[in-house]
PDB file of C-alpha atoms in Angstrom:
ATOM      1  CA  UNK A   1      48.889  70.948 106.100  1.00 62.00           C
ATOM      2  CA  UNK A   2      50.468  69.902 109.528  1.00 73.00           C
ATOM      3  CA  UNK A   3      47.661  71.500 111.601  1.00 89.00           C
ATOM      4  CA  UNK A   4      44.954  70.001 113.587  1.00 94.00           C
ATOM      5  CA  UNK A   5      42.077  72.314 114.289  1.00 96.00           C
ATOM      6  CA  UNK A   6      40.150  71.620 117.563  1.00 97.00           C
ATOM      7  CA  UNK A   7      36.958  73.096 118.877  1.00 96.00           C
ATOM      8  CA  UNK A   8      35.384  74.377 121.091  1.00 97.00           C
ATOM      9  CA  UNK A   9      38.036  76.006 123.129  1.00 95.00           C
ATOM     10  CA  UNK A  10      36.173  75.478 126.206  1.00 96.00           C
ATOM     11  CA  UNK A  11      32.939  73.574 127.227  1.00 97.00           C
ATOM     12  CA  UNK A  12      30.831  73.370 130.430  1.00 97.00           C
ATOM     13  CA  UNK A  13      28.375  70.581 130.920  1.00 97.00           C
ATOM     14  CA  UNK A  14      26.396  69.172 133.860  1.00 97.00           C
ATOM     15  CA  UNK A  15      27.124  65.833 135.383  1.00 97.00           C
ATOM     16  CA  UNK A  16      25.718  63.240 133.253  1.00 97.00           C
ATOM     17  CA  UNK A  17      25.947  65.356 130.027  1.00 97.00           C
ATOM     18  CA  UNK A  18      27.754  64.190 126.910  1.00 97.00           C
ATOM     19  CA  UNK A  19      30.502  66.674 125.968  1.00 97.00           C
ATOM     20  CA  UNK A  20      31.602  66.471 122.417  1.00 98.00           C
ATOM     21  CA  UNK A  21      34.981  67.752 121.127  1.00 98.00           C
ATOM     22  CA  UNK A  22      35.884  68.138 117.521  1.00 98.00           C
ATOM     23  CA  UNK A  23      38.901  68.045 115.470  1.00 98.00           C
ATOM     24  CA  UNK A  24      39.760  68.353 111.812  1.00 97.00           C
ATOM     25  CA  UNK A  25      42.872  67.855 109.824  1.00 95.00           C
ATOM     26  CA  UNK A  26      44.117  68.251 106.256  1.00 91.00           C
ATOM     27  CA  UNK A  27      47.082  66.002 105.926  1.00 88.00           C
ATOM     28  CA  UNK A  28      46.017  62.694 104.473  1.00 87.00           C
ATOM     29  CA  UNK A  29      49.336  61.243 105.735  1.00 87.00           C
ATOM     30  CA  UNK A  30      48.037  61.191 109.234  1.00 90.00           C
ATOM     31  CA  UNK A  31      47.049  57.629 110.184  1.00 89.00           C
ATOM     32  CA  UNK A  32      46.896  57.627 113.973  1.00 92.00           C
ATOM     33  CA  UNK A  33      44.629  59.996 115.890  1.00 94.00           C
ATOM     34  CA  UNK A  34      44.896  59.934 119.696  1.00 94.00           C
ATOM     35  CA  UNK A  35      43.064  61.959 122.437  1.00 96.00           C
ATOM     36  CA  UNK A  36      45.145  63.150 125.451  1.00 95.00           C
ATOM     37  CA  UNK A  37      43.749  64.237 128.761  1.00 96.00           C
ATOM     38  CA  UNK A  38      45.589  66.833 130.790  1.00 93.00           C
ATOM     39  CA  UNK A  39      45.062  67.819 134.440  1.00 93.00           C
ATOM     40  CA  UNK A  40      46.542  70.984 135.823  1.00 88.00           C
ATOM     41  CA  UNK A  41      50.279  70.568 136.647  1.00 84.00           C
ATOM     42  CA  UNK A  42      50.410  67.180 134.888  1.00 87.00           C
ATOM     43  CA  UNK A  43      51.528  65.901 131.440  1.00 89.00           C
ATOM     44  CA  UNK A  44      49.129  64.842 128.881  1.00 92.00           C
ATOM     45  CA  UNK A  45      48.173  61.350 129.305  1.00 93.00           C
ATOM     46  CA  UNK A  46      46.697  59.123 126.415  1.00 92.00           C
ATOM     47  CA  UNK A  47      42.983  58.550 126.704  1.00 95.00           C
ATOM     48  CA  UNK A  48      42.010  56.762 123.670  1.00 95.00           C
ATOM     49  CA  UNK A  49      43.174  56.419 119.955  1.00 94.00           C
ATOM     50  CA  UNK A  50      41.844  55.406 116.654  1.00 93.00           C
ATOM     51  CA  UNK A  51      43.261  54.706 113.155  1.00 91.00           C
ATOM     52  CA  UNK A  52      41.524  55.519 109.936  1.00 89.00           C
ATOM     53  CA  UNK A  53      40.314  51.937 109.124  1.00 90.00           C
ATOM     54  CA  UNK A  54      37.595  52.136 111.772  1.00 92.00           C
ATOM     55  CA  UNK A  55      34.762  54.773 112.119  1.00 94.00           C
ATOM     56  CA  UNK A  56      34.254  54.444 115.841  1.00 96.00           C
ATOM     57  CA  UNK A  57      36.095  53.191 118.949  1.00 96.00           C
ATOM     58  CA  UNK A  58      34.769  53.019 122.366  1.00 96.00           C
ATOM     59  CA  UNK A  59      36.633  52.571 125.661  1.00 95.00           C
ATOM     60  CA  UNK A  60      34.419  52.841 128.766  1.00 96.00           C
ATOM     61  CA  UNK A  61      32.683  56.164 128.667  1.00 97.00           C
ATOM     62  CA  UNK A  62      34.868  57.521 125.926  1.00 97.00           C
ATOM     63  CA  UNK A  63      34.151  57.166 122.274  1.00 97.00           C
ATOM     64  CA  UNK A  64      35.874  58.448 119.169  1.00 96.00           C
ATOM     65  CA  UNK A  65      33.962  58.955 115.937  1.00 96.00           C
ATOM     66  CA  UNK A  66      36.064  59.085 112.902  1.00 96.00           C
ATOM     67  CA  UNK A  67      34.991  60.343 109.503  1.00 95.00           C
ATOM     68  CA  UNK A  68      37.858  59.828 106.983  1.00 93.00           C
ATOM     69  CA  UNK A  69      36.101  61.339 103.946  1.00 93.00           C
ATOM     70  CA  UNK A  70      35.382  64.574 105.965  1.00 95.00           C
ATOM     71  CA  UNK A  71      38.973  64.320 107.745  1.00 95.00           C
ATOM     72  CA  UNK A  72      37.152  64.883 111.005  1.00 96.00           C
ATOM     73  CA  UNK A  73      37.206  63.073 114.314  1.00 97.00           C
ATOM     74  CA  UNK A  74      35.542  63.691 117.682  1.00 98.00           C
ATOM     75  CA  UNK A  75      35.459  62.673 121.271  1.00 98.00           C
ATOM     76  CA  UNK A  76      32.259  61.984 123.130  1.00 97.00           C
ATOM     77  CA  UNK A  77      32.348  61.466 126.925  1.00 98.00           C
ATOM     78  CA  UNK A  78      29.061  59.686 128.017  1.00 97.00           C
ATOM     79  CA  UNK A  79      27.734  60.273 131.483  1.00 97.00           C
ATOM     80  CA  UNK A  80      30.354  62.832 132.285  1.00 97.00           C
ATOM     81  CA  UNK A  81      31.642  63.211 135.851  1.00 97.00           C
ATOM     82  CA  UNK A  82      33.165  66.227 137.675  1.00 97.00           C
ATOM     83  CA  UNK A  83      36.477  64.216 137.652  1.00 97.00           C
ATOM     84  CA  UNK A  84      36.437  64.369 133.980  1.00 97.00           C
ATOM     85  CA  UNK A  85      37.136  68.099 134.209  1.00 97.00           C
ATOM     86  CA  UNK A  86      40.324  68.574 132.426  1.00 97.00           C
ATOM     87  CA  UNK A  87      41.850  69.906 129.062  1.00 95.00           C
ATOM     88  CA  UNK A  88      41.485  67.501 126.243  1.00 97.00           C
ATOM     89  CA  UNK A  89      43.844  67.526 123.261  1.00 96.00           C
ATOM     90  CA  UNK A  90      43.271  65.705 119.998  1.00 96.00           C
ATOM     91  CA  UNK A  91      46.403  64.983 118.161  1.00 95.00           C
ATOM     92  CA  UNK A  92      47.500  63.336 114.879  1.00 94.00           C
ATOM     93  CA  UNK A  93      50.573  61.375 113.621  1.00 90.00           C
ATOM     94  CA  UNK A  94      51.783  60.983 110.224  1.00 83.00           C
ATOM     95  CA  UNK A  95      52.440  57.515 108.943  1.00 74.00           C
ATOM     96  CA  UNK A  96      56.099  56.395 108.976  1.00 66.00           C
ATOM     97  CA  UNK A  97      58.462  58.473 110.617  1.00 62.00           C
ATOM     98  CA  UNK A  98      59.073  58.438 114.407  1.00 67.00           C
ATOM     99  CA  UNK A  99      55.675  58.815 116.026  1.00 74.00           C
ATOM    100  CA  UNK A 100      55.735  62.612 116.090  1.00 85.00           C
ATOM    101  CA  UNK A 101      52.204  63.939 117.491  1.00 90.00           C
ATOM    102  CA  UNK A 102      50.674  67.100 116.127  1.00 91.00           C
ATOM    103  CA  UNK A 103      48.461  68.492 118.735  1.00 94.00           C
ATOM    104  CA  UNK A 104      45.157  70.484 118.553  1.00 95.00           C
ATOM    105  CA  UNK A 105      44.739  73.636 120.521  1.00 94.00           C
ATOM    106  CA  UNK A 106      42.935  71.839 123.425  1.00 95.00           C
ATOM    107  CA  UNK A 107      39.512  72.142 124.901  1.00 96.00           C
ATOM    108  CA  UNK A 108      38.976  72.929 128.593  1.00 96.00           C
ATOM    109  CA  UNK A 109      36.068  70.884 129.941  1.00 98.00           C
ATOM    110  CA  UNK A 110      34.357  71.559 133.035  1.00 98.00           C
ATOM    111  CA  UNK A 111      31.757  69.150 134.331  1.00 97.00           C
ATOM    112  CA  UNK A 112      29.583  70.786 137.092  1.00 96.00           C
ATOM    113  CA  UNK A 113      27.911  68.555 139.844  1.00 93.00           C
TER     114      UNK A 113
ATOM    115  CA  UNK B   1      53.206  51.590 136.113  1.00 78.00           C
ATOM    116  CA  UNK B   2      56.360  52.803 134.390  1.00 81.00           C
ATOM    117  CA  UNK B   3      56.565  56.483 134.100  1.00 90.00           C
ATOM    118  CA  UNK B   4      58.770  59.293 132.518  1.00 95.00           C
ATOM    119  CA  UNK B   5      60.473  61.201 135.070  1.00 95.00           C
ATOM    120  CA  UNK B   6      61.558  64.777 134.623  1.00 97.00           C
ATOM    121  CA  UNK B   7      63.754  67.180 136.566  1.00 96.00           C
ATOM    122  CA  UNK B   8      63.582  69.953 137.715  1.00 96.00           C
ATOM    123  CA  UNK B   9      60.089  70.480 138.134  1.00 95.00           C
ATOM    124  CA  UNK B  10      60.568  74.144 138.059  1.00 96.00           C
ATOM    125  CA  UNK B  11      63.544  76.170 137.064  1.00 97.00           C
ATOM    126  CA  UNK B  12      63.893  79.940 137.165  1.00 97.00           C
ATOM    127  CA  UNK B  13      66.712  81.321 135.172  1.00 97.00           C
ATOM    128  CA  UNK B  14      68.039  84.772 133.786  1.00 97.00           C
ATOM    129  CA  UNK B  15      67.764  85.658 130.149  1.00 97.00           C
ATOM    130  CA  UNK B  16      71.021  84.426 128.386  1.00 97.00           C
ATOM    131  CA  UNK B  17      71.732  81.647 130.847  1.00 97.00           C
ATOM    132  CA  UNK B  18      71.961  78.179 129.831  1.00 97.00           C
ATOM    133  CA  UNK B  19      69.378  75.607 130.969  1.00 98.00           C
ATOM    134  CA  UNK B  20      69.569  71.687 131.034  1.00 97.00           C
ATOM    135  CA  UNK B  21      66.217  69.845 131.460  1.00 98.00           C
ATOM    136  CA  UNK B  22      66.553  66.246 132.474  1.00 97.00           C
ATOM    137  CA  UNK B  23      64.443  63.199 131.598  1.00 97.00           C
ATOM    138  CA  UNK B  24      64.555  59.709 132.432  1.00 96.00           C
ATOM    139  CA  UNK B  25      62.302  57.792 129.915  1.00 95.00           C
ATOM    140  CA  UNK B  26      60.719  54.448 130.265  1.00 94.00           C
ATOM    141  CA  UNK B  27      63.477  51.947 130.320  1.00 90.00           C
ATOM    142  CA  UNK B  28      62.572  49.788 127.263  1.00 88.00           C
ATOM    143  CA  UNK B  29      61.459  52.604 125.032  1.00 91.00           C
ATOM    144  CA  UNK B  30      63.538  53.544 121.859  1.00 90.00           C
ATOM    145  CA  UNK B  31      61.982  56.821 120.896  1.00 92.00           C
ATOM    146  CA  UNK B  32      62.345  60.044 122.883  1.00 94.00           C
ATOM    147  CA  UNK B  33      60.823  63.457 122.429  1.00 96.00           C
ATOM    148  CA  UNK B  34      60.627  66.947 123.768  1.00 97.00           C
ATOM    149  CA  UNK B  35      57.372  69.177 123.542  1.00 97.00           C
ATOM    150  CA  UNK B  36      56.732  72.456 124.986  1.00 96.00           C
ATOM    151  CA  UNK B  37      53.542  74.167 126.256  1.00 93.00           C
ATOM    152  CA  UNK B  38      53.473  77.760 126.576  1.00 93.00           C
ATOM    153  CA  UNK B  39      50.915  78.673 129.320  1.00 87.00           C
ATOM    154  CA  UNK B  40      47.417  78.103 128.134  1.00 83.00           C
ATOM    155  CA  UNK B  41      48.326  77.159 124.674  1.00 86.00           C
ATOM    156  CA  UNK B  42      48.680  73.790 122.762  1.00 88.00           C
ATOM    157  CA  UNK B  43      51.412  71.284 123.126  1.00 92.00           C
ATOM    158  CA  UNK B  44      54.049  71.740 120.470  1.00 94.00           C
ATOM    159  CA  UNK B  45      56.599  69.295 119.123  1.00 94.00           C
ATOM    160  CA  UNK B  46      60.276  70.288 119.386  1.00 96.00           C
ATOM    161  CA  UNK B  47      62.348  67.299 118.465  1.00 96.00           C
ATOM    162  CA  UNK B  48      62.358  63.368 118.366  1.00 94.00           C
ATOM    163  CA  UNK B  49      65.374  61.282 118.937  1.00 94.00           C
ATOM    164  CA  UNK B  50      65.980  57.669 117.901  1.00 91.00           C
ATOM    165  CA  UNK B  51      69.007  55.619 117.674  1.00 89.00           C
ATOM    166  CA  UNK B  52      71.261  58.250 119.195  1.00 90.00           C
ATOM    167  CA  UNK B  53      70.492  60.926 116.802  1.00 92.00           C
ATOM    168  CA  UNK B  54      67.772  63.572 116.104  1.00 94.00           C
ATOM    169  CA  UNK B  55      65.193  62.080 113.753  1.00 92.00           C
ATOM    170  CA  UNK B  56      63.065  65.060 113.386  1.00 91.00           C
ATOM    171  CA  UNK B  57      62.852  68.607 114.581  1.00 93.00           C
ATOM    172  CA  UNK B  58      60.488  71.424 114.493  1.00 92.00           C
ATOM    173  CA  UNK B  59      61.134  75.022 113.427  1.00 92.00           C
ATOM    174  CA  UNK B  60      61.161  76.098 117.031  1.00 93.00           C
ATOM    175  CA  UNK B  61      64.137  73.835 117.693  1.00 95.00           C
ATOM    176  CA  UNK B  62      66.819  76.114 116.393  1.00 94.00           C
ATOM    177  CA  UNK B  63      70.604  76.229 117.120  1.00 94.00           C
ATOM    178  CA  UNK B  64      69.871  77.355 120.771  1.00 96.00           C
ATOM    179  CA  UNK B  65      68.582  73.972 121.447  1.00 97.00           C
ATOM    180  CA  UNK B  66      70.195  70.769 121.746  1.00 97.00           C
ATOM    181  CA  UNK B  67      69.403  67.145 122.859  1.00 96.00           C
ATOM    182  CA  UNK B  68      71.620  64.433 124.263  1.00 94.00           C
ATOM    183  CA  UNK B  69      71.418  61.030 125.747  1.00 91.00           C
ATOM    184  CA  UNK B  70      74.562  60.973 127.734  1.00 85.00           C
ATOM    185  CA  UNK B  71      74.056  57.615 129.141  1.00 85.00           C
ATOM    186  CA  UNK B  72      71.644  54.658 128.919  1.00 76.00           C
ATOM    187  CA  UNK B  73      69.092  56.300 130.919  1.00 85.00           C
ATOM    188  CA  UNK B  74      68.964  60.099 130.755  1.00 93.00           C
ATOM    189  CA  UNK B  75      67.628  62.254 127.935  1.00 96.00           C
ATOM    190  CA  UNK B  76      68.457  65.995 128.273  1.00 97.00           C
ATOM    191  CA  UNK B  77      67.377  69.094 126.531  1.00 98.00           C
ATOM    192  CA  UNK B  78      69.770  72.038 126.554  1.00 97.00           C
ATOM    193  CA  UNK B  79      68.819  75.681 125.877  1.00 97.00           C
ATOM    194  CA  UNK B  80      72.188  77.492 125.267  1.00 95.00           C
ATOM    195  CA  UNK B  81      71.055  81.054 125.803  1.00 94.00           C
ATOM    196  CA  UNK B  82      67.553  81.465 127.117  1.00 96.00           C
ATOM    197  CA  UNK B  83      65.198  84.089 125.920  1.00 96.00           C
ATOM    198  CA  UNK B  84      61.865  85.489 127.536  1.00 96.00           C
ATOM    199  CA  UNK B  85      59.943  83.561 124.917  1.00 95.00           C
ATOM    200  CA  UNK B  86      61.399  80.144 125.967  1.00 96.00           C
ATOM    201  CA  UNK B  87      59.277  80.278 129.251  1.00 97.00           C
ATOM    202  CA  UNK B  88      57.031  77.375 129.008  1.00 96.00           C
ATOM    203  CA  UNK B  89      56.324  73.798 130.340  1.00 95.00           C
ATOM    204  CA  UNK B  90      58.605  71.367 128.696  1.00 97.00           C
ATOM    205  CA  UNK B  91      57.524  67.735 128.340  1.00 96.00           C
ATOM    206  CA  UNK B  92      59.588  64.738 127.661  1.00 97.00           C
ATOM    207  CA  UNK B  93      57.971  61.824 126.324  1.00 95.00           C
ATOM    208  CA  UNK B  94      59.059  58.226 125.180  1.00 94.00           C
ATOM    209  CA  UNK B  95      57.621  55.586 123.131  1.00 91.00           C
ATOM    210  CA  UNK B  96      58.320  51.977 122.247  1.00 87.00           C
ATOM    211  CA  UNK B  97      57.564  52.608 118.596  1.00 77.00           C
ATOM    212  CA  UNK B  98      53.783  51.592 118.685  1.00 71.00           C
ATOM    213  CA  UNK B  99      52.524  55.318 118.373  1.00 76.00           C
ATOM    214  CA  UNK B 100      51.695  55.582 122.071  1.00 85.00           C
ATOM    215  CA  UNK B 101      53.762  58.271 123.768  1.00 90.00           C
ATOM    216  CA  UNK B 102      53.938  58.425 127.523  1.00 92.00           C
ATOM    217  CA  UNK B 103      54.629  62.042 128.708  1.00 94.00           C
ATOM    218  CA  UNK B 104      56.392  63.074 131.912  1.00 95.00           C
ATOM    219  CA  UNK B 105      54.972  65.644 134.292  1.00 94.00           C
ATOM    220  CA  UNK B 106      56.874  68.495 132.956  1.00 95.00           C
ATOM    221  CA  UNK B 107      59.510  70.931 133.705  1.00 97.00           C
ATOM    222  CA  UNK B 108      58.322  74.534 134.076  1.00 96.00           C
ATOM    223  CA  UNK B 109      60.836  76.889 132.790  1.00 97.00           C
ATOM    224  CA  UNK B 110      60.622  80.631 133.831  1.00 97.00           C
ATOM    225  CA  UNK B 111      63.037  83.014 132.161  1.00 97.00           C
ATOM    226  CA  UNK B 112      63.337  86.512 133.675  1.00 96.00           C
TER     227      UNK B 112
END
């Protein structure tokens, strides 16, 4: 119930491609869904986040699509660049409480030039 | 840009030894967290801390773990008697309460 399932585990795209990373959850008490980007040797850094009252959010080349009825959300990276190569984690946070994040297992993305 | 600072960046310890990991959260943040990431695996919640007390903890955060905010700026994680399986990257994070967590760069703990 507290899990967030993320796929794929790894992804390789060519520069300019649109990698898509998917996440699914079961707990309907989750009401905040961020994506974090992590480079080797660094902590996760917030990339973009969405709440269930909208179905899509775009920030620059990054877009979250959210399907509340299916309890799924995904990250799309438009015009991907080699500098986007990193590990991406989806997460979810339950309403109320103290902003605890439940992370997915992560997707290692490699963007080849 | 404000950041969360963690020390040490890497600590090597013998099994059974006590370890203290230190964090300086962002100054106006009220919520503090410790997470850990075993090599190659997902980031796991350990504990959240608010108003000078633990607000929530995971099953991982057993009696061997403790947290403290000894003064107005530091937030520490103590592991009383380290085990091999405690080897991981430990991340401190802080939040102003608006869901956005800012993570530090992590402290890598290696237990031999």
